[in-house]
PDB file of C-alpha atoms and ligand atoms in Angstrom:
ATOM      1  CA  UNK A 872       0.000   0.000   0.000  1.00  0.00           C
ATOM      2  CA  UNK A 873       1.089   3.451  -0.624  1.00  0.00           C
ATOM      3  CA  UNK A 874       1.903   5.665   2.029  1.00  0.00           C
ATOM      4  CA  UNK A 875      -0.462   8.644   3.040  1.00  0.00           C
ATOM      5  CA  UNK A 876      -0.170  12.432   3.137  1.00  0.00           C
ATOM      6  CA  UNK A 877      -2.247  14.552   4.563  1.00  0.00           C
ATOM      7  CA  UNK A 878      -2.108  18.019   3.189  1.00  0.00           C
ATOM      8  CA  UNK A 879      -4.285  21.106   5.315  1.00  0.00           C
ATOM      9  CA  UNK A 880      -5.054  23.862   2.648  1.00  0.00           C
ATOM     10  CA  UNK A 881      -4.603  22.020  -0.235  1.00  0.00           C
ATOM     11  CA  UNK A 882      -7.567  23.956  -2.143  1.00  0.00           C
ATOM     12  CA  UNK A 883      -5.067  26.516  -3.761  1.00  0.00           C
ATOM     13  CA  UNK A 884      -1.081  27.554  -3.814  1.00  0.00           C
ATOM     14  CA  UNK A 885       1.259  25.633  -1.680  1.00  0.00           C
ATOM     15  CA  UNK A 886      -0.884  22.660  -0.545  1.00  0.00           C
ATOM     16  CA  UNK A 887      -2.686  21.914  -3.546  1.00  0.00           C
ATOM     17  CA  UNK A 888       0.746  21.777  -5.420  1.00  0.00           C
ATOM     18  CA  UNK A 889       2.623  19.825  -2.616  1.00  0.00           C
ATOM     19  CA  UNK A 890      -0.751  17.202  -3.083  1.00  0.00           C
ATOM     20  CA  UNK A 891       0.135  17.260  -6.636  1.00  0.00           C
ATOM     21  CA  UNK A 892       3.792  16.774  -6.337  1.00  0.00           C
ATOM     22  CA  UNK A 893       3.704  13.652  -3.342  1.00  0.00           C
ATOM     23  CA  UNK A 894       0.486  12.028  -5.582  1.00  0.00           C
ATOM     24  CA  UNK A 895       3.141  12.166  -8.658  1.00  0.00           C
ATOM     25  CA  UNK A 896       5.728  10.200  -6.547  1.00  0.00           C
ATOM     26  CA  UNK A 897       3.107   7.492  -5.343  1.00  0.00           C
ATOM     27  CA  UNK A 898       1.767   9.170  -1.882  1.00  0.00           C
ATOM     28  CA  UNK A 899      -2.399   8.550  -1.510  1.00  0.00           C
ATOM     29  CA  UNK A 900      -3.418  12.072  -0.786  1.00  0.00           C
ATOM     30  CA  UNK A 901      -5.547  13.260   1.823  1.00  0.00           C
ATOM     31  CA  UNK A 902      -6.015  17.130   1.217  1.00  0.00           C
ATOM     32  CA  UNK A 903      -7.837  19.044   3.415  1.00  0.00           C
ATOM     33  CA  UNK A 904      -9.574  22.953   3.335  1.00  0.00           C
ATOM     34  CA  UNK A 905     -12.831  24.723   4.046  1.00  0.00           C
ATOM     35  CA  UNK A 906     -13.620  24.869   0.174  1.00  0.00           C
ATOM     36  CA  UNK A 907     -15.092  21.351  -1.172  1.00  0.00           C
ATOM     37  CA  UNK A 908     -15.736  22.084  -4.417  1.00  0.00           C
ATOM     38  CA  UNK A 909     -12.294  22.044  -5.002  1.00  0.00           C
ATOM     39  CA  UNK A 910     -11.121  19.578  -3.039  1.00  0.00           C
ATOM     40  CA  UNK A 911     -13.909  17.725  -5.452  1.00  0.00           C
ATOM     41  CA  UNK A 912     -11.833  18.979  -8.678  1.00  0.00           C
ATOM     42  CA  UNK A 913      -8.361  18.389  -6.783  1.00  0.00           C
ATOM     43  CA  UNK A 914      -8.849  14.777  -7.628  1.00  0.00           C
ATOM     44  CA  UNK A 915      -8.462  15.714 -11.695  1.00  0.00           C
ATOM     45  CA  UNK A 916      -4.984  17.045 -11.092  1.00  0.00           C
ATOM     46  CA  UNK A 917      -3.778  14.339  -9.206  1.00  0.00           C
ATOM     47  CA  UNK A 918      -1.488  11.108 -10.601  1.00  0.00           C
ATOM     48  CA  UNK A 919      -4.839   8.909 -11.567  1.00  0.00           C
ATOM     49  CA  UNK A 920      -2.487   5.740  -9.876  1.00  0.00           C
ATOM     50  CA  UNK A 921      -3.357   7.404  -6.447  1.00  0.00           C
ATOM     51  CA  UNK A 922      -6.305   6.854  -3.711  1.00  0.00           C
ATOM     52  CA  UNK A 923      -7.729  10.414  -3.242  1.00  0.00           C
ATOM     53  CA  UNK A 924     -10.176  11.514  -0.548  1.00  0.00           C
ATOM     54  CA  UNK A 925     -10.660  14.920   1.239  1.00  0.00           C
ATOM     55  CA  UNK A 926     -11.779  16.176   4.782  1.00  0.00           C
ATOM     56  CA  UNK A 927     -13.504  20.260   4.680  1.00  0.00           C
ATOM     57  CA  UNK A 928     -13.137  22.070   7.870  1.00  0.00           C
ATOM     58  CA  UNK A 929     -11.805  25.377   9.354  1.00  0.00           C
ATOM     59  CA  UNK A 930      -9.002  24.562  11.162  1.00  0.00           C
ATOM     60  CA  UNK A 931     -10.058  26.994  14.163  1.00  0.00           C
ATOM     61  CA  UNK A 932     -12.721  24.516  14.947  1.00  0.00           C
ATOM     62  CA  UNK A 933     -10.780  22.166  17.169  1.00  0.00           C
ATOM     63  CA  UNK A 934     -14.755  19.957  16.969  1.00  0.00           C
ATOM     64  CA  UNK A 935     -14.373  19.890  13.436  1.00  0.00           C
ATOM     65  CA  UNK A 936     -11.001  18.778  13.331  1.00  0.00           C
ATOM     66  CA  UNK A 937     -11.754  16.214  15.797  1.00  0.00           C
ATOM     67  CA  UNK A 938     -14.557  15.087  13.780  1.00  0.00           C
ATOM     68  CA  UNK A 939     -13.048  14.855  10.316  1.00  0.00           C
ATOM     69  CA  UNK A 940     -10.087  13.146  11.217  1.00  0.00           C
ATOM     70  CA  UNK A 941     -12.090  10.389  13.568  1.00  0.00           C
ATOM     71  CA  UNK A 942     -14.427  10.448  10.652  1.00  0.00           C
ATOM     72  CA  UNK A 943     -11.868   8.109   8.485  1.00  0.00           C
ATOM     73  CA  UNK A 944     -12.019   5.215   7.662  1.00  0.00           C
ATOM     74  CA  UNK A 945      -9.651   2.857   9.305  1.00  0.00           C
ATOM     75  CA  UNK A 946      -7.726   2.394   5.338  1.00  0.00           C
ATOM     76  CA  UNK A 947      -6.938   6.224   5.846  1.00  0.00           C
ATOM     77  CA  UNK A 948      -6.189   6.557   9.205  1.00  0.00           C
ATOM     78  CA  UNK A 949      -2.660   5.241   9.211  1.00  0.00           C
ATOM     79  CA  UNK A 950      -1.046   8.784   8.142  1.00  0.00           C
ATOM     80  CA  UNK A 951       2.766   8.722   6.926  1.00  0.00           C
ATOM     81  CA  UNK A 952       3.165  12.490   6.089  1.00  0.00           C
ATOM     82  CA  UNK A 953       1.662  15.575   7.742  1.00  0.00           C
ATOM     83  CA  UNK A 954       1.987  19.183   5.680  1.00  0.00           C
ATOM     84  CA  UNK A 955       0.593  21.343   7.649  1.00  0.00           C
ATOM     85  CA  UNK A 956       0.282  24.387   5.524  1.00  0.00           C
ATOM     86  CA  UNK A 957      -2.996  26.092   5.933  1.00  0.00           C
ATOM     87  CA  UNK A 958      -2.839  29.799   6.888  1.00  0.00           C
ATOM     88  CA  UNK A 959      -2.790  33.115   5.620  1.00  0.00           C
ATOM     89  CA  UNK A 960      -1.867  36.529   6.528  1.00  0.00           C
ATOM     90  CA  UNK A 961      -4.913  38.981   7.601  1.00  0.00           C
ATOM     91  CA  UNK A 962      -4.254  42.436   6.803  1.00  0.00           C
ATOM     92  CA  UNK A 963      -0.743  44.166   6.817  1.00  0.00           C
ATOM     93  CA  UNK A 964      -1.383  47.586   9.438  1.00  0.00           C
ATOM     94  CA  UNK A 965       0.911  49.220  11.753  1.00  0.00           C
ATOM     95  CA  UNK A 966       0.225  47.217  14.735  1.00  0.00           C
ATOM     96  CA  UNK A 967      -1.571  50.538  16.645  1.00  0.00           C
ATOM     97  CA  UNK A 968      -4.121  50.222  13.336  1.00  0.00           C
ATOM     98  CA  UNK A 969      -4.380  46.628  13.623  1.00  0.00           C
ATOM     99  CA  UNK A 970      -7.803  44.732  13.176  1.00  0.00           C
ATOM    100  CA  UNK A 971      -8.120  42.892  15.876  1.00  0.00           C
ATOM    101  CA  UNK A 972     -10.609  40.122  13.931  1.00  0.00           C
ATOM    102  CA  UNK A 973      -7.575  39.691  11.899  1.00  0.00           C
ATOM    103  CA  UNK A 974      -4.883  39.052  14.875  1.00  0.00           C
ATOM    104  CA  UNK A 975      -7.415  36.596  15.735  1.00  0.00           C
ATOM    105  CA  UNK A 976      -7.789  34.944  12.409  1.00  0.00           C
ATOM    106  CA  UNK A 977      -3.834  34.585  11.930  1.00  0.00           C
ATOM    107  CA  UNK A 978      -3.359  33.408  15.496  1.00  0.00           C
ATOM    108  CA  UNK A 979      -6.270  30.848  15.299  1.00  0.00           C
ATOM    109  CA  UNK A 980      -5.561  29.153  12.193  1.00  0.00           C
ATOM    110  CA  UNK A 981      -2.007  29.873  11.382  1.00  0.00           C
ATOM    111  CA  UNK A 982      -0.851  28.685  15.332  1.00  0.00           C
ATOM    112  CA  UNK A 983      -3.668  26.824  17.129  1.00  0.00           C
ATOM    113  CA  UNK A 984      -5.446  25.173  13.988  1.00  0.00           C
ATOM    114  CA  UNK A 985      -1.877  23.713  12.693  1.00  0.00           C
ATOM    115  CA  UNK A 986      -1.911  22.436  16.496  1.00  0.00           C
ATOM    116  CA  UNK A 987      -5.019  20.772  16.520  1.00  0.00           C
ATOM    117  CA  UNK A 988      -4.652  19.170  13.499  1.00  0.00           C
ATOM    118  CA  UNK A 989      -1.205  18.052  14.482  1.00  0.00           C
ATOM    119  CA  UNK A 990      -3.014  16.600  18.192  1.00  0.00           C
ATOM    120  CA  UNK A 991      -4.535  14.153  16.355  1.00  0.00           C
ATOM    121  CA  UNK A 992      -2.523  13.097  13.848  1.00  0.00           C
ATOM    122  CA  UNK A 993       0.699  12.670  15.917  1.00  0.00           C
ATOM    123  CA  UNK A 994      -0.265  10.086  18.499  1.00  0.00           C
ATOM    124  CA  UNK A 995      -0.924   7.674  15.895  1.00  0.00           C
ATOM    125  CA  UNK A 996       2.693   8.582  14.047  1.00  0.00           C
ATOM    126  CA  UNK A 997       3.847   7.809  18.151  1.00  0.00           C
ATOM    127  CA  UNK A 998       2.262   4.400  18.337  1.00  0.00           C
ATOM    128  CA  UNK A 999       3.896   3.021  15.083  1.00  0.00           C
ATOM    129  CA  UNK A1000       7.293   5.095  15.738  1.00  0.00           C
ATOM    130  CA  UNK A1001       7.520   6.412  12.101  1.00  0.00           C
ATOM    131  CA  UNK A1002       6.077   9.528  10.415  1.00  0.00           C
ATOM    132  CA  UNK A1003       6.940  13.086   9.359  1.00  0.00           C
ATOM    133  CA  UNK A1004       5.291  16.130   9.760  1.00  0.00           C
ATOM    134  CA  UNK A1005       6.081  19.418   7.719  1.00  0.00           C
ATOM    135  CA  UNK A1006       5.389  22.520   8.937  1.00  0.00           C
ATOM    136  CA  UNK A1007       5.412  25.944   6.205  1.00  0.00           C
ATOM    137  CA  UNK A1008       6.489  28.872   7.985  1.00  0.00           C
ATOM    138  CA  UNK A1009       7.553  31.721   6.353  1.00  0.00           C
ATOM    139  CA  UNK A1010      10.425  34.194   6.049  1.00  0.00           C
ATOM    140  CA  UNK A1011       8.086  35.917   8.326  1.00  0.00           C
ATOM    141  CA  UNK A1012       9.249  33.212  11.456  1.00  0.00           C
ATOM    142  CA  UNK A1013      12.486  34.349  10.795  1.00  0.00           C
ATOM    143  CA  UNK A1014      12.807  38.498  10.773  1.00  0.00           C
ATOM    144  CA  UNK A1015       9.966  40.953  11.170  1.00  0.00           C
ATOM    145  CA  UNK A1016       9.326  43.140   8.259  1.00  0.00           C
ATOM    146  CA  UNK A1017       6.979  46.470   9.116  1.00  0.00           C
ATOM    147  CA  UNK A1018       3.367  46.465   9.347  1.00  0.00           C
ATOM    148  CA  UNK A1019       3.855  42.398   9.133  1.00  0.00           C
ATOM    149  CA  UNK A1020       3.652  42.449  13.074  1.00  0.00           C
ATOM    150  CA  UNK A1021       1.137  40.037  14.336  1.00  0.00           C
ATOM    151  CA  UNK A1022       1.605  37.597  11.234  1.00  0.00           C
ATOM    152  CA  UNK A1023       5.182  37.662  11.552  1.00  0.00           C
ATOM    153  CA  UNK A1024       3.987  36.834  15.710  1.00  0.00           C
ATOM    154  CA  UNK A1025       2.296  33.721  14.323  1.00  0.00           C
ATOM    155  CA  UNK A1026       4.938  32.314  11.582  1.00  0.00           C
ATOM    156  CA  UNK A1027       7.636  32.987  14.388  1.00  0.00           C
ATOM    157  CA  UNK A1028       5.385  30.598  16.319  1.00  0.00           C
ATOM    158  CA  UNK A1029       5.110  27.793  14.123  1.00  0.00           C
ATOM    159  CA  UNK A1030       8.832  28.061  13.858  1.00  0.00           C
ATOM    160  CA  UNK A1031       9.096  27.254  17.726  1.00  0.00           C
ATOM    161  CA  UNK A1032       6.686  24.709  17.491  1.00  0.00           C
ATOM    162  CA  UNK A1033       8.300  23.163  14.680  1.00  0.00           C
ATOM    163  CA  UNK A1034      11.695  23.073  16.653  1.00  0.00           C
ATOM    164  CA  UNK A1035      10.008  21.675  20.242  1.00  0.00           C
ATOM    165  CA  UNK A1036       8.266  18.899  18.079  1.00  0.00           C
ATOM    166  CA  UNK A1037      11.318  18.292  16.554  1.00  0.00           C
ATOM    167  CA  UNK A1038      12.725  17.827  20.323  1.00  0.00           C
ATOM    168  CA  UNK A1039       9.476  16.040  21.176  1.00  0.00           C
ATOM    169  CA  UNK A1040       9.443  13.513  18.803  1.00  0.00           C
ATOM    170  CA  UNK A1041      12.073  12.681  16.975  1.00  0.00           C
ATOM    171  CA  UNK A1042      12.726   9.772  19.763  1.00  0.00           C
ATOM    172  CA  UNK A1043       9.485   8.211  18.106  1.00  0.00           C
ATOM    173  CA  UNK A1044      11.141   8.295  14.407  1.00  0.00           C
ATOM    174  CA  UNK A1045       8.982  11.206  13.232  1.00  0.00           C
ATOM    175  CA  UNK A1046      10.341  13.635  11.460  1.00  0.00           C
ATOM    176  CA  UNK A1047      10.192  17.442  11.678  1.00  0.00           C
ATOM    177  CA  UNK A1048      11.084  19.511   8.904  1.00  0.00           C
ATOM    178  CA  UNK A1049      10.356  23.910   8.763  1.00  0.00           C
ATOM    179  CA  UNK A1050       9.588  25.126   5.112  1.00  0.00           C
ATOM    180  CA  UNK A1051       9.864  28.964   5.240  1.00  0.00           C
ATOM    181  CA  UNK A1052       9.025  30.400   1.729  1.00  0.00           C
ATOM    182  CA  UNK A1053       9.452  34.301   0.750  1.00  0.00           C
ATOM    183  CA  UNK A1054       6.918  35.601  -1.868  1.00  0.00           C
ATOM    184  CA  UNK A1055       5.725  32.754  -3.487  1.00  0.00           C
ATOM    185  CA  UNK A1056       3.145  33.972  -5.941  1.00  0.00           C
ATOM    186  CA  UNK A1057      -0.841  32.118  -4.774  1.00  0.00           C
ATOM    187  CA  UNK A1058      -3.609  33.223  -3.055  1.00  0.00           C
ATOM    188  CA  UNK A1059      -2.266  34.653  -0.621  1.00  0.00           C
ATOM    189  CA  UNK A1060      -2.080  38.242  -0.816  1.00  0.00           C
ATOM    190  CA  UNK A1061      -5.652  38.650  -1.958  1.00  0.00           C
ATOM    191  CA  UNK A1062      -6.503  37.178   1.321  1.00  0.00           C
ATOM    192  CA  UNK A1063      -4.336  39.548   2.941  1.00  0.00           C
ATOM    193  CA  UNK A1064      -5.822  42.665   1.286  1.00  0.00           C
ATOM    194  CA  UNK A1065      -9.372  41.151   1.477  1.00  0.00           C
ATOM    195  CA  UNK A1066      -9.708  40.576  -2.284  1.00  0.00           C
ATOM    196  CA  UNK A1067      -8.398  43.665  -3.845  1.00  0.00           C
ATOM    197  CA  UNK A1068      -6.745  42.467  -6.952  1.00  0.00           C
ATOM    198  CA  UNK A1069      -5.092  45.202  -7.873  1.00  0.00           C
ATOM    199  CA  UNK A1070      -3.100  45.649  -4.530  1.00  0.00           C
ATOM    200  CA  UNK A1071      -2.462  41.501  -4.645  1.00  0.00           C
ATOM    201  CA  UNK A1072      -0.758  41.852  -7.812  1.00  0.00           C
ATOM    202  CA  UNK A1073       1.326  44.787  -7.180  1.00  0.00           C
ATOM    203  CA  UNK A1074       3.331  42.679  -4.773  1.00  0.00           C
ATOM    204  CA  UNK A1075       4.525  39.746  -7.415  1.00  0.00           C
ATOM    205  CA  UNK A1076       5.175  42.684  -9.872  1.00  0.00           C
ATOM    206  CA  UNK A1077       8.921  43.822 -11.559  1.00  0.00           C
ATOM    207  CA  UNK A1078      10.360  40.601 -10.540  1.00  0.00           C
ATOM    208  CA  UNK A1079       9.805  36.966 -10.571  1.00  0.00           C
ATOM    209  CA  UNK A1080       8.377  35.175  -7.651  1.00  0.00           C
ATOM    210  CA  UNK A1081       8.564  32.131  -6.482  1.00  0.00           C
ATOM    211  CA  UNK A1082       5.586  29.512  -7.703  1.00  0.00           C
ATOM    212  CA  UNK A1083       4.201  27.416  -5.304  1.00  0.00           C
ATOM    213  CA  UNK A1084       5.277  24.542  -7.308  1.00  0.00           C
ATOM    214  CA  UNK A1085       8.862  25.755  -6.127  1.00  0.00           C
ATOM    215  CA  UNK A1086       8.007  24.770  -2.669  1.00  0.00           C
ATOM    216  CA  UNK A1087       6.238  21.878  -3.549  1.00  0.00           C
ATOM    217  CA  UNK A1088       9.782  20.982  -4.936  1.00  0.00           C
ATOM    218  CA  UNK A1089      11.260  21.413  -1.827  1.00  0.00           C
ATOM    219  CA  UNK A1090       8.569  19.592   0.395  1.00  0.00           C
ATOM    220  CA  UNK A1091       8.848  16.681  -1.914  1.00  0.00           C
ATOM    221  CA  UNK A1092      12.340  16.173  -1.582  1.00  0.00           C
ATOM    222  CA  UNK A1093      12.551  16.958   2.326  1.00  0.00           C
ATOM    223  CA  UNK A1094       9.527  13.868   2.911  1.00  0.00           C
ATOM    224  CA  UNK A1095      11.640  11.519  -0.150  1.00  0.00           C
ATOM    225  CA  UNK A1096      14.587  11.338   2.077  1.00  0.00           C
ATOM    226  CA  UNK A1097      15.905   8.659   3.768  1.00  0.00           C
ATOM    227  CA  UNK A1098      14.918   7.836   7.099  1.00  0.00           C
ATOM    228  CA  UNK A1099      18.371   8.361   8.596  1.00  0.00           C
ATOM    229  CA  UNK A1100      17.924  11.978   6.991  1.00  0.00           C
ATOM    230  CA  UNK A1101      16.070  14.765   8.179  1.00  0.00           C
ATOM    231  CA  UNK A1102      15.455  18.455   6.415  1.00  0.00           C
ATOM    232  CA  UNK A1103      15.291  20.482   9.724  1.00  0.00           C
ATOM    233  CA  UNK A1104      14.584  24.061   8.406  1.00  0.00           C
ATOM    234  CA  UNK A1105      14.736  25.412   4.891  1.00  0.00           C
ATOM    235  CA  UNK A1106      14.298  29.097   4.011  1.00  0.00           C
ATOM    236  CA  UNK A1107      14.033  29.904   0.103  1.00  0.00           C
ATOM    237  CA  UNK A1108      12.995  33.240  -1.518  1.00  0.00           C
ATOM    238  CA  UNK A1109      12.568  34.905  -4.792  1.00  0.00           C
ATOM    239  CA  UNK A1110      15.919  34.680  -6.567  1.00  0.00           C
ATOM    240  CA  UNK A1111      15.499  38.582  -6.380  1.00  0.00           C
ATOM    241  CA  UNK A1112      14.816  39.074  -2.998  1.00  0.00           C
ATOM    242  CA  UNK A1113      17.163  39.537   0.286  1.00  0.00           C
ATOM    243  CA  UNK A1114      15.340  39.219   2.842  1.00  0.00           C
ATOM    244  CA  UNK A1115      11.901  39.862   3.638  1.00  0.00           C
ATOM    245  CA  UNK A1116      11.859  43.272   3.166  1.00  0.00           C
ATOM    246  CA  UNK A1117      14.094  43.694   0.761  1.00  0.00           C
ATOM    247  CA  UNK A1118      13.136  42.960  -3.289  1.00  0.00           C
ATOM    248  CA  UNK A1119      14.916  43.706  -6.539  1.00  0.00           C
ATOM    249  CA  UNK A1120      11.888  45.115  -8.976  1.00  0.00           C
ATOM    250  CA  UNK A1121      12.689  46.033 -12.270  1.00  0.00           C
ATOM    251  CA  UNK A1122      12.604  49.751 -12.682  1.00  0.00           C
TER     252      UNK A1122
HETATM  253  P1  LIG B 810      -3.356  30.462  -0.382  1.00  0.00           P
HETATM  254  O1  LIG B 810      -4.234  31.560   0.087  1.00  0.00           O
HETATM  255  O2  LIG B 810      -3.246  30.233  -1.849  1.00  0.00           O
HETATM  256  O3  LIG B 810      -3.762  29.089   0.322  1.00  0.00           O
HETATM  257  C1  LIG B 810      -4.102  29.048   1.679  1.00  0.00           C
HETATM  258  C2  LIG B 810      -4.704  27.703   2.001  1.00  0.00           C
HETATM  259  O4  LIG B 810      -4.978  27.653   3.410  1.00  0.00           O
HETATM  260  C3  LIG B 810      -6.005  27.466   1.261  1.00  0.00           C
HETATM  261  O5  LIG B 810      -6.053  26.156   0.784  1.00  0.00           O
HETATM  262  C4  LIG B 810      -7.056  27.684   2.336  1.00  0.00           C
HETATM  263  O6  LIG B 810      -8.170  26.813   2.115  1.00  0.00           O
HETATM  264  C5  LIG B 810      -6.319  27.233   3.592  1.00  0.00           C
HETATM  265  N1  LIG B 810      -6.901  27.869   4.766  1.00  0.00           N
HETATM  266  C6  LIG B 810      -6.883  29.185   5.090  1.00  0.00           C
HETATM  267  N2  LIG B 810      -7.599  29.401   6.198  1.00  0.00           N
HETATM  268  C7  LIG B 810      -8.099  28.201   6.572  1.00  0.00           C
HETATM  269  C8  LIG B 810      -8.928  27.769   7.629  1.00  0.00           C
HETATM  270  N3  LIG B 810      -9.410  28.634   8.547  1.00  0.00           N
HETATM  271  N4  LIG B 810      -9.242  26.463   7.727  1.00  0.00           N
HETATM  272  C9  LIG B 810      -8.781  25.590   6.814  1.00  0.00           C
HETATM  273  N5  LIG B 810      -7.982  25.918   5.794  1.00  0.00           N
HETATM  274  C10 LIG B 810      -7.648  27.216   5.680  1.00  0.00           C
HETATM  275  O7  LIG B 810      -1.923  30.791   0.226  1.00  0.00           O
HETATM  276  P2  LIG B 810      -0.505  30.011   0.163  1.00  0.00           P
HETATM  277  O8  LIG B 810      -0.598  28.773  -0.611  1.00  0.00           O
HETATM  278  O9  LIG B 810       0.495  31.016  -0.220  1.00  0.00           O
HETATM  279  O10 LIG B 810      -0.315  29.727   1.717  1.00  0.00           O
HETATM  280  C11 LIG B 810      -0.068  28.436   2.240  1.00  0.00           C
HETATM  281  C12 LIG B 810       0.847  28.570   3.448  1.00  0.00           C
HETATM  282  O11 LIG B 810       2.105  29.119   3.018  1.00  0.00           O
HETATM  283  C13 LIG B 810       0.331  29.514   4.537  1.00  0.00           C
HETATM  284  O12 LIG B 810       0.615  28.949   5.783  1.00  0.00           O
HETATM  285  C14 LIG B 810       1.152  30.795   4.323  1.00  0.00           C
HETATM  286  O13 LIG B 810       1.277  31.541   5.487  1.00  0.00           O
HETATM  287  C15 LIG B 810       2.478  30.181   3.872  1.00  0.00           C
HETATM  288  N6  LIG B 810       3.369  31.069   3.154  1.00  0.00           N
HETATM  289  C16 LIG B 810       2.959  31.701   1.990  1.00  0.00           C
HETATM  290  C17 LIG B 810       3.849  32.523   1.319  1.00  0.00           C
HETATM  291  C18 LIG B 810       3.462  33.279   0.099  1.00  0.00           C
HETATM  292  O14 LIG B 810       4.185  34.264  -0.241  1.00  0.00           O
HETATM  293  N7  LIG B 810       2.415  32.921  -0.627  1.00  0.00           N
HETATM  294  C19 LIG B 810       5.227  32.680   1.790  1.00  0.00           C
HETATM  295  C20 LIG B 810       5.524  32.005   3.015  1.00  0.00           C
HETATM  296  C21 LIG B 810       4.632  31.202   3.650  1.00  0.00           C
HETATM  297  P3  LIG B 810      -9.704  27.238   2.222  1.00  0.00           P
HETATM  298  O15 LIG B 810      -9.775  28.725   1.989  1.00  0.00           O
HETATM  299  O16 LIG B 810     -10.386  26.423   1.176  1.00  0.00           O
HETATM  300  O17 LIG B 810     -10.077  26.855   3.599  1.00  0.00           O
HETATM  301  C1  LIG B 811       4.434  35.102   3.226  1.00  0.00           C
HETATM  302  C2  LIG B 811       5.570  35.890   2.703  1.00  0.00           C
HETATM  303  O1  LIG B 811       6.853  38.050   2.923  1.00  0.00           O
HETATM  304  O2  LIG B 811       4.444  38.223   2.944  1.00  0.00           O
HETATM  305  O3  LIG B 811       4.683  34.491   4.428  1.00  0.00           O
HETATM  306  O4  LIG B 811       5.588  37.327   4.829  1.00  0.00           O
HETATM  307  S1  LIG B 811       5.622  37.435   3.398  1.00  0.00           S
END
């Protein structure tokens, strides 16, 4: 049987391609997101030599989580791979103009919905000693770029969790690996400015940004290692950009 990843926001960007890219290499894909029509289509673009199924909840609903991952059936419930890549940024405000609906959105589902999901997924990657579990940060867990205050708060997060799971579990054979991506080119800045396209676009604009099949790349080959290797933390941006502030655009 093939082994299983489960894949939280895999509806768009970074999961959906990192569902493609592990499907292409053999992995039965469990993708996950609030948005079931296309985790119905998802199932087109993956490797037809594949078992696909999907789960739809918010990840801030620790009930729903519970629900849809006890809701398996035991032939899925055996999970090999975790990404845990759902999240988003909410707004991008001096902190003293902050919203704060949108602290609370990026702390909710980019911090406590990648640990709920994680709760019940790990215990089972305990009990057969074996598993790994990929966490996307950002070049926002690593430096603090203005206005990207209480996002940068929650990506700096998952980078501590990532490194106390890694202390955590790695006695149990599970893997921990960081992914933290500068601007890769998705969804997610229309999110962030609440669906003004213009303002989304302006940001990937006068250079070229990374796709999201870039980190797919990168997840792929970080879970295709060898058990006796582990990825720990791997930062890649734009080929244009310095640091997360800091981006070559053509004039
Ligand atoms: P997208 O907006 O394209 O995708 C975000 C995904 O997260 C969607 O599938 C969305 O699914 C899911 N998601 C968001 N909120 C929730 C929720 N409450 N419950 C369940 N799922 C949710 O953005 P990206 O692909 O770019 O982002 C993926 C990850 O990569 C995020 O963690 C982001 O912070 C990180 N990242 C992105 C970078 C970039 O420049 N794009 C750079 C560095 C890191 P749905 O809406 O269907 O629920
Ligand atoms: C997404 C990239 O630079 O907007 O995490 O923080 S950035």
């Amino acid at each position: 049987m093939n082994q299983i990843a489960l894949i939280t926001g895999a509806t768009s960007g970074i999961g959906k391609e990192c569902a493609i890219a592990l499907a292409k290499s053999g992995y039965d894909i469990i993708a996950t997101g609030r948005r079931e029509e296309r985790l119905k289509e998802l199932k087109s673009e993956l490797s037809p030599q594949i078992d696909y199924t999907y789960l739809v909840f918010d990840v801030r609903d620790k009930a729903a989580v519970d629900a849809a991952i006890d809701s398996l059936p035991k032939r899925w419930s055996d999970i090999d791979v975790l990404i845990n890549n759902a999240g988003n940024a909410h707004g991008l405000d001096p902190i003293h103009e902050g919203d704060t609906a949108d602290w609370d959105a990026m702390m909710d589902i980019n911090v406590k919905g990648l640990l709920y999901v994680s709760k019940k997924i790990m215990p089972t990657m305990i009990a057969k000693e074996s598993g790994h579990i990929v966490n996307i940060g950002s070049i926002a867990a690593k430096e603090v770029y203005p206005n990207g205050n209480v996002y940068c708060a929650s990506k700096h997060a998952v980078d501590a969790i990532t490194k106390g799971m890694r202390l955590d579990l790695t006695k149990y054979n599970i893997r921990v690996t960081g992914v933290h991506p500068g601007l890769v080119e998705t969804e997610f800045s229309l999110v962030r400015f609440k669906g003004d396209e213009e303002r989304a676009k302006h940001v990937y604009e006068g250079f070229e940004p990374l796709k999201p099949q870039d980190i797919a790349d990168i997840v792929h080959f970080a879970v295709t290692r060898p058990a006796h290797v582990v990825m720990t933390d791997i930062t890649v941006l734009a080929g244009k950009q310095a640091n997360s502030n800091t981006v070559y655009k053509d004039q």
